[in-house]
Coordinates of C-alpha atoms and ligand atoms in Angstrom, one line a residue:
X26 CA 95.2 85.2 102.9
X27 CA 95.2 81.7 104.2
X28 CA 92.9 80.3 106.9
X29 CA 96.0 78.7 108.4
X30 CA 97.0 82.2 109.6
X31 CA 93.5 83.6 110.3
X32 CA 90.7 81.1 110.8
X33 CA 87.8 83.5 111.1
X34 CA 86.4 85.1 107.9
X35 CA 87.4 88.7 107.2
X36 CA 84.5 91.2 107.5
X37 CA 84.7 94.9 106.9
X38 CA 82.4 97.9 106.4
X39 CA 82.4 100.2 103.4
X40 CA 80.5 103.2 104.7
X41 CA 77.7 101.3 106.4
X42 CA 77.7 98.3 104.0
X43 CA 79.0 95.1 105.6
X44 CA 81.1 92.8 103.4
X45 CA 81.6 89.2 104.5
X46 CA 78.5 89.2 106.8
X47 CA 75.4 87.1 106.7
X48 CA 73.8 89.0 103.9
X49 CA 75.0 88.8 100.3
X50 CA 76.1 92.2 99.2
X51 CA 75.0 93.2 95.7
X52 CA 76.9 95.8 93.6
X53 CA 75.3 96.9 90.4
X54 CA 75.7 99.6 87.7
X55 CA 76.9 100.1 84.2
X56 CA 80.1 98.6 82.7
X57 CA 81.2 102.2 82.1
X58 CA 80.0 105.6 83.3
X59 CA 78.6 107.1 80.1
X60 CA 76.5 110.1 81.2
X61 CA 75.0 111.7 84.3
X62 CA 71.4 110.9 83.2
X63 CA 72.1 107.2 82.5
X64 CA 74.0 106.8 85.7
X65 CA 71.4 108.5 87.8
X66 CA 68.6 106.4 86.3
X67 CA 70.6 103.2 86.8
X68 CA 71.5 104.0 90.4
X69 CA 68.0 104.9 91.3
X70 CA 66.5 101.8 89.9
X71 CA 69.2 99.3 91.2
X72 CA 69.0 100.8 94.6
X73 CA 65.2 100.4 94.6
X74 CA 65.7 96.8 93.7
X75 CA 68.1 96.2 96.6
X76 CA 71.6 96.9 95.3
X77 CA 73.8 98.3 98.1
X78 CA 76.7 99.7 96.0
X79 CA 77.1 101.3 92.6
X80 CA 79.7 100.2 90.0
X81 CA 80.9 102.2 87.0
X82 CA 84.2 102.1 85.1
X83 CA 85.9 105.4 84.3
X84 CA 89.2 103.9 83.0
X85 CA 88.2 100.9 80.8
X86 CA 90.6 98.1 79.8
X87 CA 89.3 97.7 76.2
X88 CA 90.7 95.0 73.8
X89 CA 90.8 97.6 71.0
X90 CA 92.4 101.0 71.5
X91 CA 89.7 102.4 69.2
X92 CA 86.8 101.3 71.5
X93 CA 85.3 103.6 74.1
X94 CA 88.0 104.0 76.8
X95 CA 85.9 105.6 79.6
X96 CA 85.4 109.2 80.7
X97 CA 88.4 109.2 83.0
X98 CA 88.3 111.7 85.9
X99 CA 85.0 113.2 84.6
X100 CA 83.4 109.7 85.0
X101 CA 84.8 109.3 88.5
X102 CA 83.3 112.7 89.5
X103 CA 80.0 111.6 88.2
X104 CA 80.2 108.3 89.9
X105 CA 81.1 109.9 93.2
X106 CA 78.4 112.5 93.0
X107 CA 75.6 110.0 92.1
X108 CA 76.8 107.6 94.7
X109 CA 76.6 110.3 97.3
X110 CA 73.2 111.5 96.2
X111 CA 71.9 107.9 96.4
X112 CA 73.7 107.0 99.6
X113 CA 75.6 104.2 97.8
X114 CA 79.3 103.5 98.1
X115 CA 81.0 103.3 94.7
X116 CA 83.5 101.1 93.0
X117 CA 85.7 101.7 90.0
X118 CA 88.6 100.2 88.2
X119 CA 92.2 101.2 88.7
X120 CA 94.4 100.5 85.7
X121 CA 97.5 102.5 86.3
X122 CA 99.4 102.9 89.6
X123 CA 99.8 106.6 88.8
X124 CA 96.1 107.0 89.2
X125 CA 95.7 105.5 92.7
X126 CA 95.4 108.9 94.3
X127 CA 92.8 110.0 91.8
X128 CA 90.7 106.8 92.3
X129 CA 91.0 107.0 96.0
X130 CA 89.7 110.5 96.0
X131 CA 86.4 109.4 94.3
X132 CA 85.9 105.7 94.9
X133 CA 85.1 103.8 98.1
X134 CA 86.5 100.5 96.6
X135 CA 89.2 100.2 94.0
X136 CA 88.9 97.3 91.5
X137 CA 91.8 95.6 90.0
X138 CA 90.6 94.1 86.7
X139 CA 91.4 90.6 85.4
X140 CA 94.0 92.0 83.1
X141 CA 96.0 93.5 85.9
X142 CA 95.7 90.7 88.4
X143 CA 99.5 90.1 88.3
X144 CA 100.5 93.7 87.9
X145 CA 102.7 93.3 90.9
X146 CA 103.9 97.0 91.0
X147 CA 100.2 98.0 91.2
X148 CA 99.4 95.4 93.8
X149 CA 102.3 96.5 96.0
X150 CA 101.1 100.1 95.9
X151 CA 97.5 99.1 96.7
X152 CA 99.0 97.3 99.8
X153 CA 99.8 100.7 101.1
X154 CA 96.3 102.1 100.6
X155 CA 93.8 102.4 103.3
X156 CA 90.8 101.5 101.1
X157 CA 89.2 98.2 100.2
X158 CA 90.4 96.5 96.9
X159 CA 88.5 94.1 94.8
X160 CA 90.9 91.7 93.1
X161 CA 89.4 90.1 90.0
X162 CA 90.8 86.7 88.9
X163 CA 92.9 86.8 85.8
X164 CA 91.2 85.2 82.9
X165 CA 93.7 82.3 82.8
X166 CA 95.0 82.5 86.4
X167 CA 95.1 79.5 88.6
X168 CA 93.6 79.7 92.1
X169 CA 97.1 79.7 93.6
X170 CA 98.2 82.6 91.4
X171 CA 95.1 84.5 92.3
X172 CA 95.6 84.0 96.1
X173 CA 99.3 84.9 95.8
X174 CA 98.4 88.1 94.0
X175 CA 96.0 89.0 96.9
X176 CA 99.0 88.2 99.2
X177 CA 100.9 91.1 97.7
X178 CA 98.2 93.5 98.9
X179 CA 97.9 92.0 102.3
X180 CA 101.7 91.8 102.7
X181 CA 101.9 95.5 102.2
X182 CA 99.5 96.1 105.1
X183 CA 96.1 96.4 103.4
X184 CA 93.8 93.6 104.6
X185 CA 90.6 94.9 103.0
X186 CA 90.6 92.7 100.0
X187 CA 87.7 91.0 98.2
X188 CA 88.4 88.3 95.7
X189 CA 86.2 88.3 92.6
X190 CA 85.7 85.3 90.4
X191 CA 84.7 86.6 86.9
X192 CA 85.0 83.5 84.7
X193 CA 88.0 82.0 83.1
X194 CA 89.0 81.3 79.5
X195 CA 87.8 77.9 78.3
X196 CA 87.3 76.2 74.9
X197 CA 83.6 77.2 74.9
X198 CA 82.8 79.9 72.3
X199 CA 79.1 80.3 73.3
X200 CA 79.9 82.1 76.5
X201 CA 82.4 84.9 77.0
X202 CA 84.1 83.0 79.9
X203 CA 83.3 80.0 82.0
X204 CA 82.2 80.7 85.6
X205 CA 84.4 78.7 87.9
X206 CA 82.1 77.9 90.7
X207 CA 84.3 75.3 92.3
X208 CA 86.9 78.2 92.7
X209 CA 84.3 80.0 94.8
X210 CA 83.8 77.1 97.2
X211 CA 87.5 76.2 97.3
X212 CA 88.6 79.8 97.9
X213 CA 86.1 80.0 100.8
X214 CA 87.7 76.9 102.3
X215 CA 91.3 78.1 101.7
X216 CA 91.1 81.8 102.5
X217 CA 89.5 84.0 105.1
X218 CA 88.9 86.8 102.5
X219 CA 85.4 87.6 101.2
X220 CA 84.6 86.2 97.7
X221 CA 82.5 88.1 95.1
X222 CA 81.2 86.7 91.8
X223 CA 80.7 88.7 88.6
X224 CA 78.2 86.7 86.6
X225 CA 78.1 89.4 83.9
X226 CA 81.7 89.1 82.7
X227 CA 81.7 85.4 83.6
X228 CA 79.0 84.7 80.9
X229 CA 78.8 87.6 78.5
X230 CA 75.2 86.6 78.0
X231 CA 72.3 88.5 79.6
X232 CA 70.0 85.5 80.1
X233 CA 72.7 83.6 82.0
X234 CA 73.3 86.3 84.6
X235 CA 70.5 85.5 87.0
X236 CA 71.0 81.7 86.9
X237 CA 74.8 82.1 87.6
X238 CA 74.1 84.7 90.3
X239 CA 71.9 82.1 92.1
X240 CA 74.6 79.4 91.6
X241 CA 77.2 81.8 93.0
X242 CA 75.2 82.4 96.2
X243 CA 74.6 78.6 96.5
X244 CA 78.4 78.1 96.2
X245 CA 79.1 80.5 99.1
X246 CA 79.7 83.9 97.5
X247 CA 79.7 86.8 99.9
X248 CA 78.9 89.4 97.2
X249 CA 77.8 89.8 93.6
X250 CA 78.7 92.4 91.0
X251 CA 76.3 92.8 88.1
X252 CA 76.2 95.1 85.0
X253 CA 73.0 97.0 84.5
X254 CA 72.2 99.5 81.7
X255 CA 68.9 101.3 81.0
X256 CA 69.3 100.7 77.2
X257 CA 71.7 97.8 76.8
X258 CA 71.5 97.8 73.1
X259 CA 73.0 101.3 73.1
X260 CA 75.6 100.7 75.8
X261 CA 79.1 101.8 74.9
X262 CA 80.5 98.6 76.4
X263 CA 79.3 95.2 77.4
X264 CA 75.6 95.7 76.3
X265 CA 75.1 92.0 75.5
X266 CA 75.7 91.0 79.2
X267 CA 74.0 94.0 80.8
X268 CA 70.6 93.6 82.5
X269 CA 68.0 96.2 82.1
X270 CA 66.9 97.7 85.5
X271 CA 63.7 95.5 85.2
X272 CA 65.9 92.4 84.5
X273 CA 68.0 93.3 87.6
X274 CA 64.9 93.6 89.7
X275 CA 63.7 90.2 88.5
X276 CA 67.2 88.7 89.3
X277 CA 67.0 90.1 92.8
X278 CA 63.7 88.4 93.4
X279 CA 65.0 85.1 92.0
X280 CA 68.0 85.3 94.4
X281 CA 65.8 85.4 97.5
X282 CA 64.8 81.7 97.8
X283 CA 68.4 80.6 97.3
X284 CA 69.7 83.1 99.9
X285 CA 66.9 82.0 102.3
X286 CA 67.8 78.3 101.9
X287 CA 71.4 78.8 103.1
Ligands
LIG195 C1 84.9 95.2 84.7 O1 84.4 94.8 85.7 O2 84.5 96.3 84.3 C2 85.9 94.5 83.9 C3 86.6 95.1 83.0 O3 86.0 93.2 84.3 P1 87.2 92.2 84.1 O4 88.4 92.9 84.6 O5 86.8 91.0 85.0 O6 87.2 91.8 82.6
LIG196 MN1 82.1 95.3 81.6

């Protein structure tokens, strides 16, 4: 993953969306796929506002086993169908290496969540996959641990990896995590891989998503991933950090001057 071995930045296309290019790529969608109607409405509105790809969890890593765990394969089918209808590539989380084939059938990008960043058996198997992987930073992982986790995927032969900073655990209780912006700038220096920022999980607070998205772009992020729900107060997961479609559209407008200034 080091620039010592490859000086030029990695770029690749997912369907016709370029990652690592001039333009910041924006991925948006619900934390979890909940229903066809909600997903369609979300996809239609985020695409109209400028999102290029659609996110939606089908296998959710919930702290409590009694919380909504996702719709599983049914959720993946819905995500794939809505993505196709809207002409948006889709991304969803892989939790269990047994499900790689299933995820690869429906998703254009597989996401490894923070809780699985050092699941080395999973990373090794993803190294053999011919699909892009988003590797989220573990909530207490150092930058070196994160880069070495990515190394597992590249060493297996899969060079289509995007690193995602999603906030780290800190002593601050008023935000869910603390967005490590210096990691974004540092990883851009150290590694040729594209870097994504998830300001939703990084803050846990809706009002902080747009300011942190702007900061992420200023720090050099290649992509953003943002949670959006038509009725956040009714969301089955992560409603507090989810933007409404209108809020997402406002965020996209607020990003423009920052992107233009770079
Ligand atoms: C997610 O993006 O749905 C998610 C669970 O994020 P993280 O792994 O960063 O907590
Ligand atoms: Mn979430």
